[in-house]
XYZ file of C-alpha atoms in Angstrom:
552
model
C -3.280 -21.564 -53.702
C -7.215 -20.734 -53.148
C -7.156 -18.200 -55.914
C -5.170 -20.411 -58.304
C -8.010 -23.257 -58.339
C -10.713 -20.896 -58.236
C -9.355 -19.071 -61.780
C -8.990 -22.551 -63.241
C -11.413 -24.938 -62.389
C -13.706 -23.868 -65.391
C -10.786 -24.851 -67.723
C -10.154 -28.026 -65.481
C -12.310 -29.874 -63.723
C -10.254 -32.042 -62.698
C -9.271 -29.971 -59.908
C -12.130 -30.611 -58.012
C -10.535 -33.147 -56.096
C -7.787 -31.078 -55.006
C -10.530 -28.046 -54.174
C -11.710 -31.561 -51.581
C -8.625 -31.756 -50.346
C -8.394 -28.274 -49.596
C -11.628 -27.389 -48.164
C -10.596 -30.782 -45.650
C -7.715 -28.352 -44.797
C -9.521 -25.317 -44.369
C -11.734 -27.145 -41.627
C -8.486 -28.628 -39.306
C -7.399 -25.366 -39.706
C -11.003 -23.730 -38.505
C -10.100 -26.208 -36.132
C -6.782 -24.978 -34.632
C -7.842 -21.006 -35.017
C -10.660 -21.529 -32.927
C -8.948 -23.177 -30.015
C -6.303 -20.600 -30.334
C -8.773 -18.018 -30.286
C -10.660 -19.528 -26.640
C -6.967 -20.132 -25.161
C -6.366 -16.328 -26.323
C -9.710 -15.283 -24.761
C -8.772 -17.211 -21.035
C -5.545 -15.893 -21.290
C -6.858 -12.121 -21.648
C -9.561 -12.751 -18.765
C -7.027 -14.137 -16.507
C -4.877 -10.706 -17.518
C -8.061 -8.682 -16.732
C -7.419 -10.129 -12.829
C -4.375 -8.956 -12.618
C -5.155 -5.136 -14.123
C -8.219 -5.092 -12.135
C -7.132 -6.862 -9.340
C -3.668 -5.945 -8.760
C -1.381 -7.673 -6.442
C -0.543 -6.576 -3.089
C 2.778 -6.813 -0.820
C 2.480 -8.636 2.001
C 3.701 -6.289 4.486
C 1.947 -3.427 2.926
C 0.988 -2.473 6.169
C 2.285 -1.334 9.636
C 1.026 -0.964 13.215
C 2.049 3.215 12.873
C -0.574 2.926 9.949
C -3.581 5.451 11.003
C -5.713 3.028 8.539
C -4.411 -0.032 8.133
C -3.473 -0.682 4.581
C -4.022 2.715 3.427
C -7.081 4.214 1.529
C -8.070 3.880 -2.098
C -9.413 7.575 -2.693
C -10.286 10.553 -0.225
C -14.199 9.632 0.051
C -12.651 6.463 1.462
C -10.542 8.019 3.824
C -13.589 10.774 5.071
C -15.204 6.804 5.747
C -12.942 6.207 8.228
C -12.902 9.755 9.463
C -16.374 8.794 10.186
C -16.205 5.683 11.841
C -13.423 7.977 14.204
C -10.804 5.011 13.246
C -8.214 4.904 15.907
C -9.524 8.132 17.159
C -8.457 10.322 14.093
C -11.522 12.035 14.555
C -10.601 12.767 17.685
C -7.202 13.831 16.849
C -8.223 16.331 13.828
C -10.607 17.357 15.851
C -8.248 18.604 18.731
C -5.947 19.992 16.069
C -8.598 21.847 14.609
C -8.674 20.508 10.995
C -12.655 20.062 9.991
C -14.251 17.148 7.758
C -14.774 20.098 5.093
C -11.057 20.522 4.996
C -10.139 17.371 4.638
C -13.065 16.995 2.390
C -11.106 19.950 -0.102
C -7.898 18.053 0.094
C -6.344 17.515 -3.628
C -4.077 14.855 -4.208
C -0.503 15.238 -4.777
C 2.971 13.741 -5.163
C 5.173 14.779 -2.858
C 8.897 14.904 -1.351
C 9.795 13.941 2.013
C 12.704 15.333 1.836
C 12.261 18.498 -0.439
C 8.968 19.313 0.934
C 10.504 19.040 4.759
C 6.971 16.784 5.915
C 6.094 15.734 9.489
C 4.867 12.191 9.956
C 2.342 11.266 12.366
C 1.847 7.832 13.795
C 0.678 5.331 16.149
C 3.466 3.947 17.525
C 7.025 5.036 18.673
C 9.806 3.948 16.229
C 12.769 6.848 16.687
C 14.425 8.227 19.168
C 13.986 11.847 20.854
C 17.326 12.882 19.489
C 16.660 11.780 16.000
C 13.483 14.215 16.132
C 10.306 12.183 17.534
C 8.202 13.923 19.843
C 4.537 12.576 21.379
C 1.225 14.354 21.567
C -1.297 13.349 23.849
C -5.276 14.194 23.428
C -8.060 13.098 25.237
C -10.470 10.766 23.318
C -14.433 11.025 22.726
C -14.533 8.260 25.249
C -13.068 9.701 28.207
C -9.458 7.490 27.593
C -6.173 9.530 27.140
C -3.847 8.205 23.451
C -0.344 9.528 22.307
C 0.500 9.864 18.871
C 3.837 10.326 17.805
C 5.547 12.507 15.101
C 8.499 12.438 13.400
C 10.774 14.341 9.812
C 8.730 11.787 7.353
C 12.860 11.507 5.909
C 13.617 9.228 9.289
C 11.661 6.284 7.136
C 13.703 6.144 4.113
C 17.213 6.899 4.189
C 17.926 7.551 0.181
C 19.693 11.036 0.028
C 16.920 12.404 -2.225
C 13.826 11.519 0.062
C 11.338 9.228 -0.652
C 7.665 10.204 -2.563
C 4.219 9.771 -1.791
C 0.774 10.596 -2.933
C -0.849 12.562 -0.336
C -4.263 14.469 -0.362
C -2.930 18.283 0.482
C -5.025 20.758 2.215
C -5.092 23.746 4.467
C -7.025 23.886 8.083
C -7.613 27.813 9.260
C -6.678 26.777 12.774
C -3.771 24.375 11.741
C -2.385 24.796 7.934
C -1.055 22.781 5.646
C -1.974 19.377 6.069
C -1.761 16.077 4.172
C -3.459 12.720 4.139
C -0.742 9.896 3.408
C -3.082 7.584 0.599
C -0.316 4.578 1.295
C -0.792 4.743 5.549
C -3.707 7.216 6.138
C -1.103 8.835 8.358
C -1.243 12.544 8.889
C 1.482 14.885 7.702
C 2.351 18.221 8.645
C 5.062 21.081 8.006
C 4.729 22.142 12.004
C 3.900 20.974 15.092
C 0.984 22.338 16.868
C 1.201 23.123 20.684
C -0.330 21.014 23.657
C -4.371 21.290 23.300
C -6.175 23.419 25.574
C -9.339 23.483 27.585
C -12.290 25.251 25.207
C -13.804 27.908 25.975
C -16.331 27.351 28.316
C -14.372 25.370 30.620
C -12.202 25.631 33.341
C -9.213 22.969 34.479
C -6.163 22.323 32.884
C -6.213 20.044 29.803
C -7.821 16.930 29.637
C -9.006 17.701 32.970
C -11.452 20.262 31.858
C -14.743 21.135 33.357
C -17.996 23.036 33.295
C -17.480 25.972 35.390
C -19.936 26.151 38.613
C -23.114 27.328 38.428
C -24.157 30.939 40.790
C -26.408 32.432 42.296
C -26.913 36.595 42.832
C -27.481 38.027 46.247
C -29.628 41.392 46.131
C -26.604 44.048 47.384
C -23.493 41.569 47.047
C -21.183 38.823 44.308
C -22.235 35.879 43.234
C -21.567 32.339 45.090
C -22.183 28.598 43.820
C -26.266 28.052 43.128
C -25.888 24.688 45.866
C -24.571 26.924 48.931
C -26.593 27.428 51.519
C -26.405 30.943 51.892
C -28.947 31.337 48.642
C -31.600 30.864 51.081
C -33.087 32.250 53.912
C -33.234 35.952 55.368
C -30.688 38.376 55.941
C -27.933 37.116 57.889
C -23.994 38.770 58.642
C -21.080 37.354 60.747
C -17.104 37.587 60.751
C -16.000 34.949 59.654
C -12.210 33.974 59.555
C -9.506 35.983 59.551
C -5.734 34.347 58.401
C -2.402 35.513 59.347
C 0.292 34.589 56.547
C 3.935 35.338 57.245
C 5.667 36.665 53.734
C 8.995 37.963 53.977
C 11.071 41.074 54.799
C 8.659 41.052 58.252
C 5.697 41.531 56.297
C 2.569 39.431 57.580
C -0.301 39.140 55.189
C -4.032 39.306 57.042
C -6.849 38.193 54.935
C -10.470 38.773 56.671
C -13.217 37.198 55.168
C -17.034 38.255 55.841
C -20.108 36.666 55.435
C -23.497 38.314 54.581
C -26.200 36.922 53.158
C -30.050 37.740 51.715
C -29.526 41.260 51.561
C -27.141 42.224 54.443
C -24.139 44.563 53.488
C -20.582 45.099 54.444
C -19.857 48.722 54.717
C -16.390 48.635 56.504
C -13.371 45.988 57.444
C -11.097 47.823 60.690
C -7.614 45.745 61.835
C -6.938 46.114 65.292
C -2.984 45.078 65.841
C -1.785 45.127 69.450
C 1.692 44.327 70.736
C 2.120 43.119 74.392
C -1.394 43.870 74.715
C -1.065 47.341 73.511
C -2.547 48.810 70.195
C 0.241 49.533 68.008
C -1.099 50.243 64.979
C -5.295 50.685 63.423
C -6.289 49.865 59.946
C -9.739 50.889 58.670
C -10.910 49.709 55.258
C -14.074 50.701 53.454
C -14.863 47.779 51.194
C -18.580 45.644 50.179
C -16.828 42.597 49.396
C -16.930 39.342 51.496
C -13.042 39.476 52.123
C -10.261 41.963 52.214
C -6.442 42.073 52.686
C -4.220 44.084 54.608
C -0.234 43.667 54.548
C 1.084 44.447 58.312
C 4.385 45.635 58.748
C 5.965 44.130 61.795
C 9.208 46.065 61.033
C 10.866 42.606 62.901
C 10.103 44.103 66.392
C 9.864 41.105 68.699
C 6.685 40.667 71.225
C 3.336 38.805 71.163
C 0.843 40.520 68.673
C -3.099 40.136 68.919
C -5.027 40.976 65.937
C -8.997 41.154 65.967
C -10.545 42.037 62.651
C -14.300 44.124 63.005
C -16.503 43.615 60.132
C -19.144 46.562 59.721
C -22.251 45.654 58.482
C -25.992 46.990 57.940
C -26.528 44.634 61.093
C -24.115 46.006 63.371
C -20.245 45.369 63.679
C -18.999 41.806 63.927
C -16.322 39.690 66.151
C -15.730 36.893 66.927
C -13.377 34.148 67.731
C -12.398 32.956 64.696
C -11.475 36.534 63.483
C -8.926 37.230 66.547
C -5.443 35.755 65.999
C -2.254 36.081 68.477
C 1.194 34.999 67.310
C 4.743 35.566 68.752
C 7.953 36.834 66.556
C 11.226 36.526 67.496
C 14.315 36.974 65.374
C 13.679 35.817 61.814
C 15.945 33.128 60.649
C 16.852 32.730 57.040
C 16.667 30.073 54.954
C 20.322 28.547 54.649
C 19.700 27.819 50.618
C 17.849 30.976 50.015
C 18.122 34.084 52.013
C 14.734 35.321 50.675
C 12.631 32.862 52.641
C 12.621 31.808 56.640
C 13.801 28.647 57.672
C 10.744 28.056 58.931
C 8.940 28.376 55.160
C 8.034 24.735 54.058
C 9.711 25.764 50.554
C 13.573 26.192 52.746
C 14.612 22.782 51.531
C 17.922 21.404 50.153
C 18.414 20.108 46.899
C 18.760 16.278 46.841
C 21.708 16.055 45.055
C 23.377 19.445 46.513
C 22.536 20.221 49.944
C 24.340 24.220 48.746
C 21.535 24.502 46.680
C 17.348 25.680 47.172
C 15.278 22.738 46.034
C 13.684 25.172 43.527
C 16.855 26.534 41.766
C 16.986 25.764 38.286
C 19.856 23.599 38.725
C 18.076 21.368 41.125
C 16.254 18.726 38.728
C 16.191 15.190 37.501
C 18.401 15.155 34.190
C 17.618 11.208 32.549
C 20.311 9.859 29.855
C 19.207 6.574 28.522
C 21.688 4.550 26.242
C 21.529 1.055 25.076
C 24.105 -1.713 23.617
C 23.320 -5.351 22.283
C 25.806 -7.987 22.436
C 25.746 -11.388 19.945
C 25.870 -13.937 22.709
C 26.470 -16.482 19.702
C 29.164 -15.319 18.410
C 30.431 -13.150 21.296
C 30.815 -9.889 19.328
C 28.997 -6.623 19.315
C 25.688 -7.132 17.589
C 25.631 -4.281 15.299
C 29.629 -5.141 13.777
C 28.251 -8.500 12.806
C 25.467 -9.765 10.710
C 22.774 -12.017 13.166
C 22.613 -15.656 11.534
C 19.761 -17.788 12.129
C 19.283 -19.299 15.738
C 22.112 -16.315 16.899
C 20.575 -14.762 20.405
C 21.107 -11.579 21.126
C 21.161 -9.535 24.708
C 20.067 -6.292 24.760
C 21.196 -3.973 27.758
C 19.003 -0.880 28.602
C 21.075 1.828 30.634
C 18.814 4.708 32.271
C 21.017 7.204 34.307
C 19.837 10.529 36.737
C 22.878 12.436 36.080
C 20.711 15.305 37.470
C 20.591 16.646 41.251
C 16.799 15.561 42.381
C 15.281 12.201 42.098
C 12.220 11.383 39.538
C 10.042 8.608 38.765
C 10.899 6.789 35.757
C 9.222 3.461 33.614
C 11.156 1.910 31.047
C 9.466 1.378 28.062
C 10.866 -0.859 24.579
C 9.607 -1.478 21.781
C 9.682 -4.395 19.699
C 7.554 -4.177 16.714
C 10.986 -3.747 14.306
C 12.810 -6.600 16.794
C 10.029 -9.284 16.676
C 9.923 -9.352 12.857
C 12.720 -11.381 12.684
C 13.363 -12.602 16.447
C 11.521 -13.445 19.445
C 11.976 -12.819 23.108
C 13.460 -15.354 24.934
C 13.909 -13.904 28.474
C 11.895 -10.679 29.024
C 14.737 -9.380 32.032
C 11.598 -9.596 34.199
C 9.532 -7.428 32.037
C 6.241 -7.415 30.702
C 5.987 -7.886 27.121
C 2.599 -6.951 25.740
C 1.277 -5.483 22.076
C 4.797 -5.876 20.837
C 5.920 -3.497 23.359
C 7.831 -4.162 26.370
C 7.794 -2.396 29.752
C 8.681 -2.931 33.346
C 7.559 -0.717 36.610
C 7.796 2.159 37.325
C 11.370 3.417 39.306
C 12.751 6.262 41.418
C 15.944 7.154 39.886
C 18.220 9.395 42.903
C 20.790 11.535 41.649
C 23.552 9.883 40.384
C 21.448 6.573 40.350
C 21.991 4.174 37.374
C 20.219 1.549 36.795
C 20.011 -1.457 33.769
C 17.547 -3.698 32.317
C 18.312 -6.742 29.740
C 16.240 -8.863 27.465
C 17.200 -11.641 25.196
C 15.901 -12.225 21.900
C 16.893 -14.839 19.509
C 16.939 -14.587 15.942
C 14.090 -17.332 14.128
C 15.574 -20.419 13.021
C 14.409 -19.908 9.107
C 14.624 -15.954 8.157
C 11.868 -14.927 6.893
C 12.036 -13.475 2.827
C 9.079 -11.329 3.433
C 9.536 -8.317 0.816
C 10.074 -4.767 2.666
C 7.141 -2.855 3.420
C 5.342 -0.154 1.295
C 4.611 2.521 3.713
C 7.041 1.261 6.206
C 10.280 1.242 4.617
C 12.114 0.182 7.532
C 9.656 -3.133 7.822
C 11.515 -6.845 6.967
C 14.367 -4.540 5.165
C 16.763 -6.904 7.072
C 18.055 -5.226 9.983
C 16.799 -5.308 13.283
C 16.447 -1.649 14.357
C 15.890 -0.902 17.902
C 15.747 2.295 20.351
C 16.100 3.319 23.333
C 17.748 6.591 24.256
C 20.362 5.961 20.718
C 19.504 3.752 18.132
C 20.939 -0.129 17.336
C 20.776 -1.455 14.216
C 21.507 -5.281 13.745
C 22.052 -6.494 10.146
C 19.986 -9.855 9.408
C 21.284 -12.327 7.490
C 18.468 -12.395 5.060
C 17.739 -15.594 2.344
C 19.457 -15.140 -1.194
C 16.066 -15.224 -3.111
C 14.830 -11.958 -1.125
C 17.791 -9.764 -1.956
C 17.327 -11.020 -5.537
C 13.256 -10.380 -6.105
C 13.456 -6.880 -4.463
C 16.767 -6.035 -6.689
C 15.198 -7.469 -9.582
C 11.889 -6.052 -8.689
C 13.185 -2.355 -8.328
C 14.909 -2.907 -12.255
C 11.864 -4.209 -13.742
C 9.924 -1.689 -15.935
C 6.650 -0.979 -14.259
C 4.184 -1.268 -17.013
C 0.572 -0.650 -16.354
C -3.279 -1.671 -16.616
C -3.248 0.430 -20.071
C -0.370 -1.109 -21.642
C -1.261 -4.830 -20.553
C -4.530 -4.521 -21.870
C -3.227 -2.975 -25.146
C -1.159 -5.844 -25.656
C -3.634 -8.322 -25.284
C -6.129 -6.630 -27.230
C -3.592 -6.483 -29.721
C -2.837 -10.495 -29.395
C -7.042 -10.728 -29.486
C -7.382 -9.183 -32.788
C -4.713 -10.767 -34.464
C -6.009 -14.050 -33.639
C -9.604 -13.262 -34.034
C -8.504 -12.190 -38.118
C -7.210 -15.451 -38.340
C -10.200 -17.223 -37.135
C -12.389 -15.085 -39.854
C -10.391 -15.245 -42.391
C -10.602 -19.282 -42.125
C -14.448 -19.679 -41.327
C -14.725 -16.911 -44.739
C -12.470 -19.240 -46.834
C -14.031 -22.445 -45.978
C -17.519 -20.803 -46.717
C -16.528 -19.812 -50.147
C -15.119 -23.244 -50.970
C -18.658 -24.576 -49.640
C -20.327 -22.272 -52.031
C -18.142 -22.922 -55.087
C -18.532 -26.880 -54.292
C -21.996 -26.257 -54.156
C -22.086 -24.527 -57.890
C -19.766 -26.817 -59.284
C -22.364 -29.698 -58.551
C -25.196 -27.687 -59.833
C -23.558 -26.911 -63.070
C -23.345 -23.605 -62.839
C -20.103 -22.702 -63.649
């Protein structure tokens, strides 16, 4: 239409009014490009949001998480490392995996199941027999925390495993390691052992200590720098000597010495009498502070006097506390174990098995903990129905000694799975705190069985919160609980929840570089449009303009 008035206006003016009429189009139509092309620029900001600013679940999180909500990139993670959040620092540290390490870690996409991954947490959520196991450190603060690790498989039960991105590196003490980006959990292919004191130390762990500090004697050992005997001048005595029955008639004497600022022991001489008679003499040359001497009493009854003599550079030493006098009669065996005396504080019955020693291997506590949960609401077995809303539900803990000595025992549940789509009703006179829920400490005897119950009732409206992202098991509708064996309650979950997460899982997952590309794409095509009109109407203004002049 433009170029057909254009060619022929010189041979008819006349349709100059129609070039009017069409330059009054060419401005509503200016018009209705540019408010398509501001609507087209909101819409493409409001996109940018969303690819900058994605969306996030909102249970993307759990209370296993090391970080909560995960990291964004390693330098974030070596952050928290920093800040020692919920004592990872610690933990590595114990482990023996260094910021430098983790610092090397490359990311990768891996398989729980095909890559056979460990998965460390903060909380308990399996049971022993499904592979969870604790570790215990001490903190930087003095406090003790248990972490808790588990086959990374237990959290997803799809036959091919689940994957992850994880930053993958190797510790020289540890190994392979990885940093979960979705949790900040740790992940490992083995377990290490229990930590240890360091070196320099002395205890067993966490109870580790600086070893004492000594002093040297001119001529003797060492002894603690606060004792008494680093002073003064040259001083020697007998000091103690011990009698300790062992068996087969065999008497253990242990003499102990003391010399001090330069005095020497030269010689340690056992005199054993029998019914006042000497029966047997035992000299022993020796410079240390003590010395032992097994006597063989060869079970011949009577009452037996032993004095120990010390020789020193001062002179030989006696005295009262190094002269013992004991009687033996007949030995009597232990009735459990021939090897010992009756009179031995270790000849004691088992609890459970008065037959057996109270140190045999078949004496101990042996714990079997089960649990059931019955649908009070509809009187069936909790896990062969599916819990409605308002349903209650009783749990029954069962902890048995099936072993033959007693042991102390506290009975520990947790709820964190449980609460997400209950609460507890009647805590069985428990204590429920953090999510978790406990009750004192017991003595289980052998053969002893005792029960605990709670009530929980499920929440009047389910909840359609979507399933968690690094917690698969998280609002996936089913109540999964454990205690000794696992229960698993199905959850009658709202019919708009099973439909966004099926739908959700089908959807293509397109991303930042293919939104943007479309609606750069929409951009430009509307942005021609809007040129193309503001061009035309310009050349109809200058042709109008040249028409008027007389110009063409």
């Amino acid at each position: 239409m433009f170029r057909k008035l254009i060619s022929n206006i010189a041979f008819s003016p006349a349709l100059v009014g129609q070039l009017g009429f069409y330059a009054k189009r060419l401005r509503k139509e200016e018009t209705t490009r540019r408010i398509g092309l501001i609507f087209t620029v909101l819409a493409l900001v409001v996109q940018s949001f969303a690819v900058f600013s994605p969306p996030e679940s909102a249970n993307a999180s759990s209370p296993s998480n090391f970080i909560y909500g995960g990291v964004t990139s390693l330098q974030d993670y070596l952050n928290h490392y920093d800040a020692n959040t919920n004592n990872i620092r610690d933990l590595y540290n114990t482990l023996g995996i260094t910021r430098q390490e983790m610092a090397a870690a490359k990311l990768q996409y891996l398989n729980s199941k095909r890559d056979g991954l460990i998965s460390w947490g903060l909380t308990s959520h399996f049971s022993y027999a499904q592979g969870e196991r604790t570790y215990t450190i001490k903190t930087s603060s003095g406090a003790m925390r248990t972490y808790y690790n588990r086959p990374l498989t237990l959290w997803n039960s799809a036959p091919s495993g689940s994957n992850y991105y994880i930053y993958v590196g190797y510790s020289a003490k540890l190994g392979w390691f990885g940093l979960m980006k979705v949790c900040g959990n740790l992940v490992t292919k083995t377990v290490p052992p229990p930590p240890q004191c360091p070196a320099g130390t002395v205890g067993t762990y966490p109870n580790c200590t600086p070893p004492p500090k000594m002093c040297t004697i001119p001529g003797k050992t060492t002894i603690t720098a606060d004792d008494a005997r680093c002073k003064y001048e040259p001083v020697a005595r007998c000091e103690r000597l011990s009698v300790t029955p062992l068996a087969n008639n065999l008497y253990q004497l242990d003499g102990k010495a003391y010399v001090d600022h330069g005095a020497t022991i030269a010689k340690y001489t056992y005199v054993i009498k029998r019914n006042g008679i000497v029966v047997e003499t035992h000299p022993a040359s020796s410079t240390s502070d003590t010395n032992q001497y097994v006597f063989d009493s060869k079970g011949v009854e009577g009452d037996y006097t032993i004095e120990l003599v010390v020789q020193t550079s001062l002179g030989e030493m006696r005295g009262d506390d190094c002269t013992k006098t004991f009687h033996i009669a007949a030995p009597e065996k232990c009735p459990q174990n021939p090897s010992l005396l009756k009179s031995d504080p270790e000849c004691q019955p088992c609890p459970g098995d008065a037959t057996l020693w109270i140190k045999d291997q078949k004496c101990k506590a042996s714990l079997v903990e089960t649990k059931t949960a019955q649908n009070t609401t509809q009187g069936k077995d909790a896990t062969s129905v599916v819990a409605k809303p308002s349903d209650r539900v009783v749990y029954s803990l069962n902890i048995e000694n099936k072993g033959l000595a007693p042991t102390s025992v506290s009975i520990r549940e947790e709820l964190s799975d449980v609460l997400e789509y209950s609460s507890v009703i009647d805590n069985g006179s428990g204590t429920l705190s953090n999510k978790v829920l406990t009750w004192p400490t017991i003595t289980l005897k052998p053969g002893e069985k005792q029960t605990r119950m709670f009530t929980v009732q499920v929440f009047n409206t389910i909840p359609a919160m979507g399933e968690g992202v690094s917690d698969k098991t998280s609002y996936d509708c089913k109540i999964t609980n454990t205690f000794g064996n696992s229960v698993d309650i199905s959850v009658d979950c709202p019919v708009q929840k099973k439909i966004i997460e099926q739908t959700v899982s089908q959807l293509p997952h397109t991303g930042p570089a293919e939104n943007m590309l479309f609606a750069g794409s929409i951009l430009a095509v509307v942005s021609y449009f809007y040129a193309r009109s503001r061009q035309m109407k310009k050349e109809v203004r200058l042709i109008r303009r040249e028409l008027n002049s007389g110009t063409i």
